[in-house]
XYZ file of N, CA, C and O in Angstrom:
428
model
N 0.806 -1.190 0.000
C 0.000 0.000 0.000
C 0.857 1.265 0.000
O 0.397 2.297 -0.438
N 2.076 1.163 0.503
C 2.974 2.313 0.476
C 3.678 2.369 -0.869
O 3.900 1.338 -1.513
N 4.066 3.575 -1.265
C 4.885 3.687 -2.464
C 6.279 3.154 -2.142
O 6.652 3.016 -0.959
N 7.035 2.859 -3.169
C 8.397 2.364 -2.947
C 9.214 3.367 -2.146
O 9.973 2.987 -1.244
N 9.056 4.648 -2.451
C 9.807 5.701 -1.752
C 9.374 5.784 -0.287
O 10.215 5.879 0.617
N 8.073 5.724 -0.016
C 7.595 5.748 1.373
C 8.126 4.547 2.138
O 8.561 4.682 3.288
N 8.093 3.392 1.519
C 8.581 2.176 2.169
C 10.070 2.312 2.500
O 10.510 1.990 3.598
N 10.829 2.823 1.527
C 12.263 3.004 1.733
C 12.537 3.990 2.870
O 13.339 3.715 3.772
N 11.841 5.120 2.839
C 12.033 6.152 3.854
C 11.638 5.624 5.234
O 12.370 5.807 6.217
N 10.506 4.956 5.327
C 10.055 4.441 6.616
C 10.977 3.327 7.123
O 11.201 3.190 8.324
N 11.513 2.538 6.206
C 12.471 1.494 6.592
C 13.721 2.126 7.199
O 14.201 1.694 8.247
N 14.235 3.161 6.541
C 15.393 3.869 7.097
C 15.064 4.450 8.470
O 15.864 4.371 9.395
N 13.895 5.035 8.601
C 13.528 5.730 9.837
C 13.270 4.761 10.990
O 13.785 4.933 12.093
N 12.453 3.730 10.740
C 12.056 2.836 11.825
C 12.996 1.658 12.033
O 13.228 1.247 13.170
N 13.533 1.094 10.978
C 14.366 -0.099 11.121
C 15.850 0.225 11.256
O 16.565 -0.449 11.997
N 16.305 1.249 10.525
C 17.726 1.600 10.588
C 17.993 2.756 11.550
O 19.147 3.104 11.781
N 16.924 3.357 12.078
C 17.019 4.431 13.073
C 17.839 5.622 12.571
O 18.620 6.198 13.313
N 17.662 5.953 11.287
C 18.358 7.106 10.730
C 17.565 8.380 11.009
O 16.344 8.358 11.127
N 18.282 9.488 11.103
C 17.616 10.786 11.294
C 17.008 11.234 9.971
O 17.325 10.693 8.904
N 16.150 12.252 10.048
C 15.547 12.783 8.833
C 16.620 13.298 7.879
O 16.538 13.096 6.659
N 17.637 13.962 8.416
C 18.718 14.489 7.581
C 19.493 13.351 6.906
O 19.847 13.439 5.719
N 19.764 12.279 7.641
C 20.484 11.138 7.061
C 19.667 10.483 5.949
O 20.204 10.118 4.908
N 18.367 10.357 6.186
C 17.494 9.762 5.169
C 17.452 10.650 3.936
O 17.526 10.168 2.802
N 17.361 11.968 4.150
C 17.333 12.913 3.033
C 18.596 12.760 2.188
O 18.537 12.765 0.955
N 19.717 12.595 2.853
C 20.982 12.424 2.138
C 20.993 11.126 1.326
O 21.435 11.105 0.179
N 20.474 10.039 1.910
C 20.446 8.734 1.227
C 19.482 8.713 0.038
O 19.718 8.013 -0.939
N 18.388 9.440 0.157
C 17.324 9.330 -0.845
C 17.266 10.513 -1.813
O 16.432 10.531 -2.712
N 18.141 11.504 -1.590
C 18.182 12.694 -2.445
C 16.856 13.453 -2.464
O 16.408 13.922 -3.507
N 16.207 13.533 -1.308
C 15.040 14.406 -1.168
C 15.281 15.295 0.044
O 16.190 15.044 0.839
N 14.489 16.336 0.174
C 14.706 17.269 1.285
C 14.310 16.633 2.612
O 13.545 15.658 2.660
N 14.820 17.225 3.672
C 14.468 16.755 5.018
C 12.958 16.872 5.227
O 12.332 15.988 5.787
N 12.379 17.974 4.759
C 10.930 18.163 4.880
C 10.188 17.108 4.057
O 9.160 16.590 4.481
N 10.708 16.771 2.889
C 10.106 15.727 2.060
C 10.130 14.379 2.764
O 9.168 13.603 2.688
N 11.226 14.104 3.471
C 11.328 12.859 4.244
C 10.264 12.849 5.332
O 9.536 11.866 5.501
N 10.165 13.963 6.056
C 9.179 14.048 7.147
C 7.766 13.859 6.607
O 6.968 13.107 7.163
N 7.456 14.527 5.513
C 6.124 14.405 4.919
C 5.841 12.972 4.473
O 4.735 12.458 4.666
N 6.830 12.329 3.895
C 6.663 10.952 3.428
C 6.389 10.005 4.600
O 5.520 9.141 4.523
N 7.108 10.212 5.684
C 6.898 9.383 6.881
C 5.496 9.619 7.442
O 4.784 8.663 7.766
N 5.089 10.874 7.554
C 3.762 11.188 8.109
C 2.647 10.611 7.242
O 1.672 10.057 7.751
N 2.773 10.739 5.905
C 1.750 10.177 5.021
C 1.735 8.649 5.128
O 0.669 8.033 5.152
N 2.914 8.039 5.200
C 2.987 6.580 5.336
C 2.371 6.106 6.637
O 1.626 5.126 6.664
N 2.685 6.806 7.728
C 2.098 6.452 9.028
C 0.578 6.549 8.984
O -0.127 5.674 9.480
N 0.092 7.643 8.405
C -1.357 7.850 8.335
C -2.022 6.731 7.536
O -3.066 6.201 7.943
N -1.416 6.364 6.427
C -1.974 5.300 5.600
C -1.976 3.972 6.346
O -2.978 3.249 6.355
N -0.867 3.646 7.006
C -0.795 2.389 7.742
C -1.775 2.353 8.911
O -2.390 1.314 9.180
N -1.930 3.464 9.597
C -2.903 3.518 10.693
C -4.330 3.362 10.179
O -5.153 2.687 10.809
N -4.611 3.979 9.036
C -5.935 3.840 8.433
C -6.208 2.390 8.036
O -7.289 1.848 8.296
N -5.207 1.751 7.437
C -5.362 0.344 7.054
C -5.543 -0.544 8.279
O -6.360 -1.462 8.277
N -4.778 -0.276 9.326
C -4.899 -1.075 10.547
C -6.282 -0.919 11.155
O -6.883 -1.881 11.630
N -6.811 0.294 11.128
C -8.154 0.528 11.667
C -9.200 -0.256 10.889
O -10.152 -0.779 11.466
N -8.999 -0.370 9.589
C -9.957 -1.101 8.762
C -9.776 -2.615 8.862
O -10.750 -3.360 8.957
N -8.525 -3.065 8.813
C -8.258 -4.504 8.759
C -8.121 -5.158 10.139
O -8.325 -6.357 10.281
N -7.728 -4.364 11.126
C -7.533 -4.856 12.497
C -6.581 -6.037 12.533
O -6.735 -6.971 13.322
N -5.557 -6.018 11.680
C -4.600 -7.104 11.600
C -3.841 -7.285 12.919
O -3.675 -8.397 13.400
N -3.372 -6.183 13.483
C -2.631 -6.255 14.745
C -3.465 -6.865 15.856
O -2.987 -7.702 16.632
N -4.720 -6.472 15.923
C -5.631 -7.009 16.937
C -5.830 -8.514 16.749
O -5.822 -9.282 17.699
N -5.996 -8.922 15.489
C -6.198 -10.345 15.211
C -4.938 -11.153 15.529
O -5.026 -12.267 16.041
N -3.767 -10.586 15.241
C -2.513 -11.271 15.562
C -2.371 -11.449 17.070
O -1.975 -12.504 17.552
N -2.691 -10.404 17.818
C -2.608 -10.470 19.275
C -3.569 -11.525 19.809
O -3.215 -12.315 20.692
N -4.783 -11.565 19.257
C -5.769 -12.563 19.661
C -5.251 -13.976 19.364
O -5.379 -14.881 20.190
N -4.653 -14.170 18.200
C -4.113 -15.480 17.829
C -2.963 -15.886 18.755
O -2.846 -17.058 19.135
N -2.131 -14.932 19.142
C -1.039 -15.230 20.066
C -1.577 -15.665 21.427
O -1.063 -16.615 22.030
N -2.600 -14.979 21.924
C -3.197 -15.356 23.208
C -3.839 -16.744 23.120
O -3.724 -17.545 24.051
N -4.489 -17.015 22.003
C -5.102 -18.338 21.816
C -4.029 -19.418 21.792
O -4.200 -20.489 22.393
N -2.919 -19.152 21.132
C -1.824 -20.128 21.072
C -1.244 -20.372 22.466
O -0.961 -21.523 22.833
N -1.085 -19.318 23.249
C -0.593 -19.477 24.621
C -1.544 -20.346 25.438
O -1.107 -21.230 26.188
N -2.835 -20.095 25.303
C -3.833 -20.892 26.029
C -3.764 -22.347 25.608
O -3.842 -23.249 26.449
N -3.632 -22.585 24.312
C -3.534 -23.963 23.828
C -2.297 -24.666 24.369
O -2.350 -25.847 24.715
N -1.187 -23.948 24.454
C 0.028 -24.538 25.033
C -0.212 -24.948 26.483
O 0.206 -26.031 26.915
N -0.880 -24.088 27.232
C -1.173 -24.398 28.632
C -2.090 -25.612 28.738
O -1.880 -26.494 29.582
N -3.104 -25.664 27.906
C -4.034 -26.795 27.919
C -3.308 -28.087 27.558
O -3.500 -29.131 28.200
N -2.466 -28.032 26.531
C -1.709 -29.221 26.123
C -0.807 -29.705 27.250
O -0.692 -30.914 27.488
N -0.162 -28.783 27.941
C 0.712 -29.165 29.044
C -0.087 -29.856 30.151
O 0.350 -30.885 30.700
N -1.255 -29.327 30.457
C -2.103 -29.946 31.484
C -2.572 -31.333 31.045
O -2.613 -32.270 31.839
N -2.930 -31.455 29.763
C -3.387 -32.747 29.261
C -2.258 -33.780 29.313
O -2.481 -34.934 29.685
N -1.051 -33.358 28.955
C 0.109 -34.257 29.033
C 0.326 -34.714 30.473
O 0.578 -35.884 30.741
N 0.224 -33.774 31.400
C 0.417 -34.083 32.815
C -0.633 -35.081 33.308
O -0.314 -36.069 33.974
N -1.890 -34.821 32.969
C -2.960 -35.734 33.388
C -2.803 -37.105 32.742
O -3.043 -38.128 33.385
N -2.408 -37.122 31.479
C -2.203 -38.395 30.796
C -1.109 -39.195 31.484
O -1.251 -40.398 31.704
N -0.044 -38.531 31.847
C 1.059 -39.224 32.510
C 0.655 -39.700 33.904
O 1.051 -40.788 34.336
N -0.147 -38.910 34.608
C -0.535 -39.269 35.973
C -1.573 -40.395 36.031
O -1.532 -41.244 36.915
N -2.520 -40.377 35.100
C -3.669 -41.254 35.259
C -3.870 -42.301 34.175
O -4.379 -43.376 34.446
N -3.501 -41.986 32.945
C -3.904 -42.884 31.869
C -2.778 -43.685 31.248
O -2.956 -44.827 30.883
N -1.668 -43.084 31.078
C -0.565 -43.697 30.348
C -1.051 -44.236 29.008
O -0.706 -45.322 28.584
N -1.878 -43.460 28.343
C -2.483 -43.862 27.091
C -1.595 -43.443 25.924
O -1.398 -42.266 25.675
N -1.060 -44.411 25.225
C -0.212 -44.127 24.069
C -0.981 -43.393 22.970
O -0.479 -42.405 22.430
N -2.203 -43.823 22.626
C -2.932 -43.080 21.587
C -3.188 -41.623 21.971
O -3.061 -40.728 21.131
N -3.513 -41.362 23.224
C -3.744 -39.984 23.658
C -2.444 -39.195 23.598
O -2.426 -38.056 23.126
N -1.366 -39.802 24.041
C -0.067 -39.128 23.995
C 0.289 -38.774 22.551
O 0.754 -37.683 22.260
N 0.044 -39.688 21.630
C 0.339 -39.440 20.214
C -0.508 -38.293 19.663
O -0.017 -37.451 18.905
N -1.786 -38.258 20.047
C -2.651 -37.159 19.618
C -2.177 -35.816 20.188
O -2.203 -34.793 19.493
N -1.744 -35.830 21.424
C -1.244 -34.598 22.030
C -0.007 -34.098 21.291
O 0.149 -32.902 21.049
N 0.849 -35.003 20.909
C 2.049 -34.607 20.149
C 1.670 -34.047 18.779
O 2.274 -33.103 18.301
N 0.664 -34.641 18.154
C 0.196 -34.125 16.870
C -0.357 -32.704 17.035
O -0.125 -31.838 16.190
N -1.090 -32.493 18.131
C -1.629 -31.163 18.394
C -0.493 -30.168 18.615
O -0.546 -29.038 18.123
N 0.532 -30.563 19.349
C 1.675 -29.688 19.590
C 2.364 -29.328 18.278
O 2.728 -28.169 18.052
N 2.528 -30.306 17.402
C 3.167 -30.070 16.113
C 2.334 -29.112 15.263
O 2.868 -28.171 14.666
N 1.027 -29.333 15.227
C 0.145 -28.461 14.450
C 0.180 -27.034 14.990
O 0.209 -26.068 14.223
N 0.197 -26.897 16.299
C 0.250 -25.568 16.926
C 1.579 -24.884 16.599
O 1.605 -23.694 16.275
N 2.662 -25.627 16.653
C 3.974 -25.051 16.306
C 4.010 -24.590 14.848
O 4.558 -23.530 14.542
N 3.414 -25.360 13.965
C 3.354 -24.967 12.551
C 2.524 -23.701 12.369
O 2.891 -22.810 11.606
N 1.421 -23.628 13.086
C 0.570 -22.445 13.015
C 1.341 -21.210 13.468
O 1.278 -20.162 12.849
N 2.054 -21.343 14.565
C 2.813 -20.226 15.089
C 3.941 -19.816 14.135
O 4.198 -18.635 13.948
N 4.602 -20.783 13.505
C 5.674 -20.424 12.577
C 5.126 -19.756 11.328
O 5.775 -18.915 10.724
N 3.895 -20.078 10.933
C 3.268 -19.425 9.780
C 2.970 -17.961 10.074
O 2.938 -17.133 9.170
N 2.749 -17.626 11.348
C 2.419 -16.257 11.723
C 3.660 -15.379 11.796
O 3.564 -14.180 11.752
N 4.820 -15.986 11.941
C 6.065 -15.202 12.017
C 6.440 -14.784 10.661
O 6.486 -14.013 9.995
């Protein structure tokens, strides 16, 4: 959604921690142009986030994954204490693997 120039400028600003003057020097635009590009990019990203709620959904998914990890740990503990069920243990491991794959897809 950002232009290539906005993406480049914002990358320098947020990821490389360059000053506006340093970015202006790298990109051959004025310091004011850099500032304007960052402000427009921020506004666009905030507008998109408000519409898509991606950050909120990611946070919700992370909390759900944490809860599932806790539940799996409790189930493993109960299985070991009371059942010693190989099929249940195998299913729990499959669930752990699926959860790990889900989490790696989100990164």
